[in-house]
Coordinates of C-alpha atoms in Angstrom, one line a residue:
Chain O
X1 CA -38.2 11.6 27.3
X2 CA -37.9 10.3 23.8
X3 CA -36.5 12.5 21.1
X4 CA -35.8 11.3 18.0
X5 CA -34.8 14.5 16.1
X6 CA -30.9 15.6 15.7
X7 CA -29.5 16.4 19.0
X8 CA -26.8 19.0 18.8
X9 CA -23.4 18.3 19.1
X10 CA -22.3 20.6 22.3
X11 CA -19.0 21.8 22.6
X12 CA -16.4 24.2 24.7
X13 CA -17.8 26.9 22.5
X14 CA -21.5 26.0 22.6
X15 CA -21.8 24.9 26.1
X16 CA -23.1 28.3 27.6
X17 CA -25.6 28.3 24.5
X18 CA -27.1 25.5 25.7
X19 CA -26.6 26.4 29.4
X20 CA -28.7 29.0 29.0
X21 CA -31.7 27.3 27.4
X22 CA -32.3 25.3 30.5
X23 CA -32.5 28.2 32.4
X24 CA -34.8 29.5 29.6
X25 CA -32.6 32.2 28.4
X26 CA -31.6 32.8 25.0
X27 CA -27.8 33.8 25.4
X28 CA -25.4 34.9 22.4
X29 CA -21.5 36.0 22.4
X30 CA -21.3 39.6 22.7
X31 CA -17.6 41.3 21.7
X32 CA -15.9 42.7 24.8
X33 CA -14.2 44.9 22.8
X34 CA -16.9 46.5 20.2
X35 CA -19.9 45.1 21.9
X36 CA -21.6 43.2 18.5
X37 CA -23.7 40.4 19.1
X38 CA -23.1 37.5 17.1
X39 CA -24.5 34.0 16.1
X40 CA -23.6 31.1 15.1
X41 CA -21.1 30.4 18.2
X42 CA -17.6 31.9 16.8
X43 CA -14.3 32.1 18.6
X44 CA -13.4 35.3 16.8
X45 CA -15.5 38.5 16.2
X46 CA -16.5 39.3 12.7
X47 CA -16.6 43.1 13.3
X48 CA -13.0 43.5 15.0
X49 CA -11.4 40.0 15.2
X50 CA -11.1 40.2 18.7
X51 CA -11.5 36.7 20.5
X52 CA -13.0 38.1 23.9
X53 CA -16.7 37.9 24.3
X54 CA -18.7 37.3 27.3
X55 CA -22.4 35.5 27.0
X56 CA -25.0 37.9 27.1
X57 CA -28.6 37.0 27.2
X58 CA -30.8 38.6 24.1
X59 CA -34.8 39.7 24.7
X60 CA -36.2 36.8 21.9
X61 CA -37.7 39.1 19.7
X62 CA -37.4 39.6 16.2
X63 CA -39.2 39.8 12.9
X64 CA -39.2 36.9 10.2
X65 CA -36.2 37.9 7.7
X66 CA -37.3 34.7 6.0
X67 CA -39.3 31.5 6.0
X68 CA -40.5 28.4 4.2
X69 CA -43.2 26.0 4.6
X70 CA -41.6 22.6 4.2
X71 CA -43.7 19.9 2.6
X72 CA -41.4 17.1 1.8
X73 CA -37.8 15.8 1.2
X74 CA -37.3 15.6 4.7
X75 CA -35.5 12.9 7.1
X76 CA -37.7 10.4 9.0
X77 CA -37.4 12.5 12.0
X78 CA -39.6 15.1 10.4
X79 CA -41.7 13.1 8.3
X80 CA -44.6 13.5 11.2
X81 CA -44.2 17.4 11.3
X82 CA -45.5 18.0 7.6
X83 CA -45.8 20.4 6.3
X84 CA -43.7 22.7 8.7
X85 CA -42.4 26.5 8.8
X86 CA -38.7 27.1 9.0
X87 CA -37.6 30.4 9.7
X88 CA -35.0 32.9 9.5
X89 CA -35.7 35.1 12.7
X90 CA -33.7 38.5 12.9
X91 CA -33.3 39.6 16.5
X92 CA -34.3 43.3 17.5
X93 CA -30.4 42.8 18.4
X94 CA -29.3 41.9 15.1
X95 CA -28.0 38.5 15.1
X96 CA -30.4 36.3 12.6
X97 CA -31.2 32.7 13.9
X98 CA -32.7 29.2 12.3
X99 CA -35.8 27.7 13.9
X100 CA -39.4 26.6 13.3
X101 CA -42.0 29.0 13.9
X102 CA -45.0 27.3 16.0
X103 CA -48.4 28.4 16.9
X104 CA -48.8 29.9 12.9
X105 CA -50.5 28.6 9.7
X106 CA -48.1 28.4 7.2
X107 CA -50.6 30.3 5.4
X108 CA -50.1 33.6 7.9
X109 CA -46.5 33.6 8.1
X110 CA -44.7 36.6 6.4
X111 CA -41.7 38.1 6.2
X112 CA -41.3 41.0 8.7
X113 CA -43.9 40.0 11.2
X114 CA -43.1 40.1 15.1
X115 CA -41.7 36.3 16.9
X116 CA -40.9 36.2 19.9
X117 CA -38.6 33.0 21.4
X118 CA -40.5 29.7 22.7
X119 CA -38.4 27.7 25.0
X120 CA -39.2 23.6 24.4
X121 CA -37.9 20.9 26.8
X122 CA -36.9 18.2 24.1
X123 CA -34.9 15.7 26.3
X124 CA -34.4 16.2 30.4
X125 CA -30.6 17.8 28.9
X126 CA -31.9 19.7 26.1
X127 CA -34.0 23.1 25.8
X128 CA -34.7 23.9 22.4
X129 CA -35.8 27.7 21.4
X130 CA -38.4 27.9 19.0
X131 CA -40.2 30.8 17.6
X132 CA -43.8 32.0 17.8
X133 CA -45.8 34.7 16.7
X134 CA -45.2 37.6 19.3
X135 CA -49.0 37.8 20.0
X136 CA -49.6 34.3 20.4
X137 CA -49.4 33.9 23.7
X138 CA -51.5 37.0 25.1
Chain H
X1 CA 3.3 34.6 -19.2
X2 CA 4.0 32.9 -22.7
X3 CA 1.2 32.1 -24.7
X4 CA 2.5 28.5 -25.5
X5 CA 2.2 27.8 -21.2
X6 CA -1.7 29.1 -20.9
X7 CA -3.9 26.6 -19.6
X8 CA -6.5 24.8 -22.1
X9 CA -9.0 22.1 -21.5
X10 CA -8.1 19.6 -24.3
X11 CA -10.0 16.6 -23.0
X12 CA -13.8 16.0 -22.2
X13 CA -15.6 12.8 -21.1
X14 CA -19.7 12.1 -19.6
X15 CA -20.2 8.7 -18.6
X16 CA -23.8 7.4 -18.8
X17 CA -25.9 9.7 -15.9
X18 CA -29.0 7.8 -14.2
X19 CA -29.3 5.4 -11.5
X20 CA -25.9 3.4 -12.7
X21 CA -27.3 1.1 -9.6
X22 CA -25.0 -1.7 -11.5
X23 CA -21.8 0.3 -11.5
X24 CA -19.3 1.0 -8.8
X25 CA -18.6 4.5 -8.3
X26 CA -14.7 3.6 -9.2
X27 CA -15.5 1.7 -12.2
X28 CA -17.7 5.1 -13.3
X29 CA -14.6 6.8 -12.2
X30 CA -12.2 4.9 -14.5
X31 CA -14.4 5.5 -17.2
X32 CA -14.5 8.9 -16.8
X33 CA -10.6 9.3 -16.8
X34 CA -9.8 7.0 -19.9
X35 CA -12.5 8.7 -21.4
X36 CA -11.1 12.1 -21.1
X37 CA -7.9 10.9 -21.8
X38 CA -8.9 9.5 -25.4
X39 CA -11.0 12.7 -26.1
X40 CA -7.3 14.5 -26.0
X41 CA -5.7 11.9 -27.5
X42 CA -3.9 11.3 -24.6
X43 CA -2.6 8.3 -22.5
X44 CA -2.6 7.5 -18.5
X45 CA 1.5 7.9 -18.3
X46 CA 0.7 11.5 -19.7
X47 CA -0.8 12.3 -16.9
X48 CA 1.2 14.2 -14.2
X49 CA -1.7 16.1 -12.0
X50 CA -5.0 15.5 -10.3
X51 CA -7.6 17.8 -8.8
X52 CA -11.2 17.2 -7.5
X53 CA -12.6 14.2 -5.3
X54 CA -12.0 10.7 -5.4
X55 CA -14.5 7.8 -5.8
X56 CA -16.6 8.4 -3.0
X57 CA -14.3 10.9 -1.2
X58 CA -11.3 8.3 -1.4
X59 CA -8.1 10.1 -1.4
X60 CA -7.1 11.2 -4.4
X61 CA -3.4 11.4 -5.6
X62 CA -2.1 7.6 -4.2
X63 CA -5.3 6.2 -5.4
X64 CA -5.3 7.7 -8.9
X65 CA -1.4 5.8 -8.4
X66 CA -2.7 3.1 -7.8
X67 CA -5.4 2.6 -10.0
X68 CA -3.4 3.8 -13.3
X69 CA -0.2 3.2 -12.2
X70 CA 1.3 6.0 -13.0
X71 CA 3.8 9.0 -10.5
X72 CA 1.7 12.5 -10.1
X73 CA 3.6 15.5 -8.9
X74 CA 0.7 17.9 -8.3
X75 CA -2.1 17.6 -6.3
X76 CA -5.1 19.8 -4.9
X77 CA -8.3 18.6 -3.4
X78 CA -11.2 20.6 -3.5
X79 CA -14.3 20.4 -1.3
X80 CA -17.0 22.9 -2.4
X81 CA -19.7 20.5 -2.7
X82 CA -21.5 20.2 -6.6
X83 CA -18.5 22.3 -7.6
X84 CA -15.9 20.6 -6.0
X85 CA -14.4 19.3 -9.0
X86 CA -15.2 21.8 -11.9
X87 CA -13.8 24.5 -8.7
X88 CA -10.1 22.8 -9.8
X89 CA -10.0 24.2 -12.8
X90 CA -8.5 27.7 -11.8
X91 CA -6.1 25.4 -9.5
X92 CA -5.1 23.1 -12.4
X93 CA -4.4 26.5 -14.7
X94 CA -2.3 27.9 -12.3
X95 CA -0.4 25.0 -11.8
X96 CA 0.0 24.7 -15.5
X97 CA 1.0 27.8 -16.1
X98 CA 4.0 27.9 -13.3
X99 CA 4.2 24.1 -15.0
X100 CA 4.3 22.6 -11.6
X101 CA 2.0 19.8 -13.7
X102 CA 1.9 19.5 -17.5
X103 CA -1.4 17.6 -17.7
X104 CA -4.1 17.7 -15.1
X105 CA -7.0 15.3 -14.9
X106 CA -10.0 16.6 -13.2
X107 CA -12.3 13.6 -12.6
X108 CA -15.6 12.9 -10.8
X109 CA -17.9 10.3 -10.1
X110 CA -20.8 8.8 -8.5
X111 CA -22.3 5.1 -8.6
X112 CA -24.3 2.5 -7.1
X113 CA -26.7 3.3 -4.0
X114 CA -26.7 6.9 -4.5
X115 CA -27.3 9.2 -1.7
X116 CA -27.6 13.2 -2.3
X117 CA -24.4 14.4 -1.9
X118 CA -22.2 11.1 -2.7
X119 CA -19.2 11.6 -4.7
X120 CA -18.9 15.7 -4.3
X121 CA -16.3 14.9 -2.1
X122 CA -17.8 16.6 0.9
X123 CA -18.9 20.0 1.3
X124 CA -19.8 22.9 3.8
X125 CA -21.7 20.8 6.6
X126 CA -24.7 22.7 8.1
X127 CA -23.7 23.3 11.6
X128 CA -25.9 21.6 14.9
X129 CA -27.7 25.0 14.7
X130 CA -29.3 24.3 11.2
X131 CA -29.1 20.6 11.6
X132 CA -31.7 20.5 14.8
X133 CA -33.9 21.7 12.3
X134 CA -34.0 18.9 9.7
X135 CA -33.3 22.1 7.8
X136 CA -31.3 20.8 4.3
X137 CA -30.2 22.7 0.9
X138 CA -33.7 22.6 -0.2
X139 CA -34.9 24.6 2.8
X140 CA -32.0 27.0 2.8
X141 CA -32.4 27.4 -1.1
X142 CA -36.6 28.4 -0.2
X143 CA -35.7 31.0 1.7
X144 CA -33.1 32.8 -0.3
X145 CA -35.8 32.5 -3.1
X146 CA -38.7 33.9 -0.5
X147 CA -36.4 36.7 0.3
X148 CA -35.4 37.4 -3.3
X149 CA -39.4 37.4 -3.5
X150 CA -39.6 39.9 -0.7
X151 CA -36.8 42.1 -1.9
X152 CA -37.6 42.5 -5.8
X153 CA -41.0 41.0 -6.2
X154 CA -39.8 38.1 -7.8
X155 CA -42.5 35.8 -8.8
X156 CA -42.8 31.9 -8.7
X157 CA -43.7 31.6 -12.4
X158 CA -40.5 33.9 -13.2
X159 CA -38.7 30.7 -11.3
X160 CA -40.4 28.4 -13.3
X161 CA -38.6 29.7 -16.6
X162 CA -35.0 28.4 -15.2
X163 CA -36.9 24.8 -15.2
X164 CA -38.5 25.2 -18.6
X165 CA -35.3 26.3 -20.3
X166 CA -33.1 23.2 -18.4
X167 CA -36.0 20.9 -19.8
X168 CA -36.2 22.1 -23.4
X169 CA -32.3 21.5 -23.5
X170 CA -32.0 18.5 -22.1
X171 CA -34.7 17.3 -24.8
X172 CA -31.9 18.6 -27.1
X173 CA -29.5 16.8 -25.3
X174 CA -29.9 12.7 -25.9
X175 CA -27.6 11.8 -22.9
X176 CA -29.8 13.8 -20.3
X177 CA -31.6 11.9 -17.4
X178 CA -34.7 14.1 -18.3
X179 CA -34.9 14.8 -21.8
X180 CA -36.8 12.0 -23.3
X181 CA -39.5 13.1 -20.5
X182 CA -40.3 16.0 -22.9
X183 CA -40.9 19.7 -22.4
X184 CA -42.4 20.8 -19.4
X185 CA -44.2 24.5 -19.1
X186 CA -44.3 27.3 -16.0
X187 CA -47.9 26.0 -15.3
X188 CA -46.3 22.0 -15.0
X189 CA -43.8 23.8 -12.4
X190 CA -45.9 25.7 -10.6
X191 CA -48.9 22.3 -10.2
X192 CA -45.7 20.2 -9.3
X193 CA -45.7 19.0 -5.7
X194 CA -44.4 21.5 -3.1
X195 CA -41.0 20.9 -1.7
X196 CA -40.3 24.1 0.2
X197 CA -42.1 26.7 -0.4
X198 CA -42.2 28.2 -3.0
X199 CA -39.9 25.7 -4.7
X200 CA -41.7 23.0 -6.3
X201 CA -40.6 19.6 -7.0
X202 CA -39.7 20.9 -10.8
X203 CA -37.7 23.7 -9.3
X204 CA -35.3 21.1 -7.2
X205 CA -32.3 19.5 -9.1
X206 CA -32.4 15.8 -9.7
X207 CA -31.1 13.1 -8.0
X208 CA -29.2 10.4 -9.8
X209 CA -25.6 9.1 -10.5
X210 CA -23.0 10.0 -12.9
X211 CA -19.3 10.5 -13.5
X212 CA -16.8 12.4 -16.6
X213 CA -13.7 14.1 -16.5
X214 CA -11.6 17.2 -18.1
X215 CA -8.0 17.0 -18.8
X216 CA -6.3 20.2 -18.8
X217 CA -2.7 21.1 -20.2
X218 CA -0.7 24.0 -22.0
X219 CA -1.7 25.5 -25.0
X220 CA 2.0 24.5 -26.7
X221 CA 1.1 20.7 -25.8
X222 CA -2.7 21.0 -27.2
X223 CA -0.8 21.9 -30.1
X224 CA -0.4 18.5 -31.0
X225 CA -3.9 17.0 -29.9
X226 CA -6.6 15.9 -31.9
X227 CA -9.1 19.0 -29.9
X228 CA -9.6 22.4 -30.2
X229 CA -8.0 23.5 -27.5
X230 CA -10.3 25.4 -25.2
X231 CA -8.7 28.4 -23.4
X232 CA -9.2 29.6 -19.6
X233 CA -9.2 33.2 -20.1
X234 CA -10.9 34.3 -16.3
X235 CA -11.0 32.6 -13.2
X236 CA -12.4 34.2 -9.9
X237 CA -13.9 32.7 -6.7
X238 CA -15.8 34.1 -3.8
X239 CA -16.5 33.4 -0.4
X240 CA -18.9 35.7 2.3
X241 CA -20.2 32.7 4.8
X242 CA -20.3 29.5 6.1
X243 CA -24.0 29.7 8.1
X244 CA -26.5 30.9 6.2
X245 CA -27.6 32.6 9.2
X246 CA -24.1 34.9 9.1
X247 CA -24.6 35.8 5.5
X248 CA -24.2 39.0 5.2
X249 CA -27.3 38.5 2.2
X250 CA -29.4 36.2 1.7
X251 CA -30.2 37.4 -1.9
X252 CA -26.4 38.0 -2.7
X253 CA -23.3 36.1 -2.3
X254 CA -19.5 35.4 -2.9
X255 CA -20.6 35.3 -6.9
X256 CA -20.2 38.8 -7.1
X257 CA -17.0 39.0 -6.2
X258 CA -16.3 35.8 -8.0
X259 CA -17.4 37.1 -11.6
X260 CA -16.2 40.2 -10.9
X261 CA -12.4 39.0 -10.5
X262 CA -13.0 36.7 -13.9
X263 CA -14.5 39.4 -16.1
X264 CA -11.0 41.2 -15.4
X265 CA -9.0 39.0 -15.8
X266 CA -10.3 38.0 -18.9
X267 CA -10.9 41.4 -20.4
X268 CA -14.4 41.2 -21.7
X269 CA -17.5 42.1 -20.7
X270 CA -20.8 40.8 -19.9
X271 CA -22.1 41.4 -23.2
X272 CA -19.3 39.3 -25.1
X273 CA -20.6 36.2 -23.7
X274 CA -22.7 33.5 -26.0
X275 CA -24.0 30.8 -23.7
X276 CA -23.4 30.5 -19.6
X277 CA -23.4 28.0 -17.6
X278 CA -24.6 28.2 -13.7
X279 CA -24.8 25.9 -10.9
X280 CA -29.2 25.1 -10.9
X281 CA -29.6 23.1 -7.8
X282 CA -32.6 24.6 -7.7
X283 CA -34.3 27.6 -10.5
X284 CA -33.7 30.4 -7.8
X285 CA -29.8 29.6 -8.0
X286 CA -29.4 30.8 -11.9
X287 CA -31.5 33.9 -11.5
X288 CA -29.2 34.8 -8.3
X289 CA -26.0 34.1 -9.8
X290 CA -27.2 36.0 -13.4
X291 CA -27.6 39.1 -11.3
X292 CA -24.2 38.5 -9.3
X293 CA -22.6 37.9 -12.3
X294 CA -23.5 41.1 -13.9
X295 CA -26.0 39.7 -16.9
X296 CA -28.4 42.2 -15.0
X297 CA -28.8 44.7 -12.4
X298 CA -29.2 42.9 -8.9
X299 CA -33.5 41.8 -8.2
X300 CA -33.7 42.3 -12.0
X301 CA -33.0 38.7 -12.8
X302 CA -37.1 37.4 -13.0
X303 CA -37.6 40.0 -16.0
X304 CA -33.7 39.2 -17.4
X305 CA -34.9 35.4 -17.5
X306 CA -38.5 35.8 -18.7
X307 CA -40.0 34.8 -22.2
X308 CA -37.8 32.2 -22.9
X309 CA -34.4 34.6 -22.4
X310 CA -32.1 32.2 -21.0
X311 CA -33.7 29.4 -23.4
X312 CA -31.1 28.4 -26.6
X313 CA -32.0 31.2 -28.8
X314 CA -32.9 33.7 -26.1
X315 CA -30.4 36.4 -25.5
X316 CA -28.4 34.7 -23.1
X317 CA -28.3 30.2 -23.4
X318 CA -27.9 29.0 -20.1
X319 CA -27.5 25.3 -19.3
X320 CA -27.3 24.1 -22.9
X321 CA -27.2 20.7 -21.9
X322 CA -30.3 20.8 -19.7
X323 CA -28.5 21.6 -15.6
X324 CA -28.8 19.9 -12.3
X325 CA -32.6 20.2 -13.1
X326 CA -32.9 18.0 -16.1
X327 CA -29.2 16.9 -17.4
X328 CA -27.7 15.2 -14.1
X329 CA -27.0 16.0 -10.9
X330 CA -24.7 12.7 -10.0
X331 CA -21.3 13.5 -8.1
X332 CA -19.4 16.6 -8.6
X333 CA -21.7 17.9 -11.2
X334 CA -20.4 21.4 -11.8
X335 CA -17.8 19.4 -13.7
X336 CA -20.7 18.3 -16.5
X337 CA -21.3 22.6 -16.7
X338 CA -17.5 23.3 -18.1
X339 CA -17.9 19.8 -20.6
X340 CA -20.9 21.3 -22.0
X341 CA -19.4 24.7 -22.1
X342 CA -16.5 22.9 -23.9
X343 CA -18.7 21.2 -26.4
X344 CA -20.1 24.2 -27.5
X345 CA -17.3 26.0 -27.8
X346 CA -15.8 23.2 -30.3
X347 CA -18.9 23.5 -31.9
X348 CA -19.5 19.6 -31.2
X349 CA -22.9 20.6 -29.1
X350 CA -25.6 19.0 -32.0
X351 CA -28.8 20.1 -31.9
X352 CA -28.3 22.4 -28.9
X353 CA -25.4 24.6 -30.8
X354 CA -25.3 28.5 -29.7
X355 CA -24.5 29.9 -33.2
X356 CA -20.8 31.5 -33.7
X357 CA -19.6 30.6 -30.0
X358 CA -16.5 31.9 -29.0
X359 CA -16.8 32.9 -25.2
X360 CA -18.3 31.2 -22.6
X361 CA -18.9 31.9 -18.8
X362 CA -19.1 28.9 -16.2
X363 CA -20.6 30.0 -12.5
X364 CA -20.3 27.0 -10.2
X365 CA -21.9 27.2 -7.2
X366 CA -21.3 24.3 -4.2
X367 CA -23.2 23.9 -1.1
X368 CA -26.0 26.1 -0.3
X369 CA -24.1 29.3 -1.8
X370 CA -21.3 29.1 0.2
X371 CA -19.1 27.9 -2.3
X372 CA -18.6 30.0 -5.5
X373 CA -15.8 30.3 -8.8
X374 CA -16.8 31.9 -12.2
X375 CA -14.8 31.0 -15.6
X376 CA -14.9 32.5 -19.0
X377 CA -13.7 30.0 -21.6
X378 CA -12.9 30.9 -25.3
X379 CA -11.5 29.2 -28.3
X380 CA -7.7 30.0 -29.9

């Protein structure tokens, strides 16, 4: 497969993040001792500093917390997308996550409405998650 | 602390800002520092501290050795993006004042192929889970600004005033990249090509190279200098994220906490202050940073800003010399922020001069908010 966007640099921390898109889960750390979910990765909890977590996979919904339609100023790697939506997607768990939204005009996106995850097979390694809206596929 | 150890900028210096595609960044550098140095009437050997980035992220203190040939005993490096040099300020006062370093240089520069982001000196880099998405400041900027939308019903056209106000300085201001362009109105922002919506090209800081410096020492020393010396009276920072997706806003941010620790320490109030200074990447920066400075309640900053408010005669100046959106935005540019505060202040700002101005409030912001100090400056 040939993917020409950023590729994500995978780490120790990561791994089970990306793990877990191949098997078309969306995973994030949840605290073993106070239970929060969190994203980005962290090795600590922001809640209660505690550094245990275990992965837990999260449903993929959420609402848009916020969004823009990008129309320019981008690397060559996007140049072929314009004009694209990048959103801010806040999980009915809490945790609030960067993607594109897919399968939307720009024109319809607003803040608040329902997503739910998209997984996307970018490279035979890497799964990306994506976000739609929550009635698109039905 | 004795009055005769407080910390006072005595030394400004702007290079020419634009493409400089004929320059080195170090030879912009060089300028910069010799420039500042003659502004204070001071000489290279005088010279005991440095703060901020080197030419092109170089390190700082053995190459400031030996490029003026001189021994430092104090250095700090600072890596808050736009900010990172003007963010040494507090570093160089404190310094001062516990006279670890009797005269710090703050320099910056940027030259030659210029590439967004050359010469800050590094900054908060987005992490894989922002960079898959050929997301970039713009982007991150656009939805803070949505969101503020959202939130407060913040308009695009209330946006649009931050960019008319940086233009009709910067017209004021003959060394500005964009002045000789001429004044630009809300309807010329709003028609200007989309970026990220709803920012508009006009709304989006320039791109371009640049360089100047500030040289810092104690109010005894400045005693003796050919400058007004220009007092630190407040310094605070903030810090609430790294990932914009952990902020704990999106509309709010470690300026609160920032301007709240400066307004104390200085002992003034909001209402003291004659022209600001903020960090305008891009226009929804200012109208955040206004409301978590305190100029206004918080989602009240569209109305604080509108008819011409923030413009030189308005009730608050903000970016005399015309911002990141019409003066430069080439290398650590929060540093060209405190020079024009400075200049004011002296009462050396020309055509652009705020009337009886005696305090002055810097808000630097670096990266995409991550990164934030305030300042409040005032003459002795």
């Amino acid at each position: 497969m040939n993917y020409s966007k950023p590729i994500p640099e995978i780490t120790l921390l990561t791994e089970p993040f990306w793990e877990g898109l191949r098997s078309k889960e969306l995973r994030m750390q949840a605290c073993s001792q106070c239970s929060v979910l969190r994203f980005i990765p962290k090795e600590v909890c922001p809640d209660c500093s505690s550094v245990d977590y275990v992965w837990q996979q999260v449903s993929g919904l959420g609402m848009v917390y916020s969004y823009t339609t990008i129309h320019g100023g981008v690397g060559p790697a996007f140049r072929d997308d314009l004009p694209f939506v990048t959103v801010i997607v806040e999980l009915d768990e809490g945790p609030r996550v960067m993607s594109h939204l897919i399968n939307c005009l720009p024109d319809a996106v607003e803040i608040g409405m329902r997503v739910s995850v998209v997984f996307e097979d970018a490279t035979e390694e890497l799964t990306l998650y994506k976000f739609e809206p929550h009635d698109a596929g039905r | 602390m004795s009055d005769l150890r407080r910390a006072a900028i005595v030394g400004i210096y702007m290079t020419e800002q634009g493409k400089l595609s004929d320059r080195t960044a170090g030879s912009v550098y060089a300028e910069s520092v010799l420039g500042a140095l003659a502004d204070a009437g001071l000489g290279v050997k005088d010279i005991d501290g440095i703060i901020g980035t080197g030419p092109e992220g170089a390190g700082i203190a053995g190459d400031f050795s030996d490029n003026f040939g001189v021994t430092l005993r104090f250095q700090a490096q600072t890596g808050v993006g736009a900010s990172s040099s003007s963010s040494g300020i507090g570093i160089a006062a404190m310094a001062i004042e516990r006279g670890y370093a009797d005269v710090v240089i703050i320099p910056t520069a940027s030259g030659g192929a210029i590439r967004p982001g050359s010469g800050t000196g590094g900054g908060p880099t987005p992490s894989s889970f922002e960079h898959i998405w050929g997301s970039n400041p713009a982007a991150v900027y656009a939805m803070a600004a949505r969101r503020h939308m959202y939130e407060y019903g913040t308009t695009p056209a209330q946006l649009a005033e931050v960019a008319v106000a940086a233009r009709k300085h910067a017209t004021l201001n003959p060394a500005s990249v964009m002045g000789e362009r001429g004044l630009i109105s809300v309807e010329d922002v709003l028609e200007s090509r989309m970026i990220a919506d709803p920012l508009h090209l006009y709304d989006c800081c320039l791109v371009n190279a640049g360089g100047g410096a500030i040289v810092m020492t104690t109010m005894e020393r400045a005693q003796d200098l050919r400058t007004t010396p220009i007092v630190l009276m407040g310094w605070g920072e903030g810090f609430t994220f790294h990932d914009i997706m952990t902020a704990p806003s999106m509309t709010s941010f470690g300026g609160v906490v920032a301007a709240t620790t400066a307004f104390a320490h200085a002992g003034i109030s909001r209402d003291d202050i004659d022209v600001a200074g903020i960090s305008d990447h891009f226009s929804i920066n200012v109208l955040i940073e206004l409301e978590d400075a305190g100029f206004c309640g918080k989602g009240e900053g569209g109305d604080f800003i509108a008819g011409g408010a923030i413009q030189l005669g308005g009730r608050l100046p903000v970016n005399t010399d015309g911002g990141f959106l019409s003066n430069s935005h080439g290398g650590g540019c929060g540093l060209y922020t405190v020079v024009e505060l400075v200049r004011q202040l002296r009462g050396e700002a020309g055509e652009r001069q705020v009337e009886n101005c005696n305090l002055a409030y810097a808000h630097g912001t670096g990266g995409t908010f991550q990164g934030q100090y305030a300042a409040i400056f005032g003459r002795r």
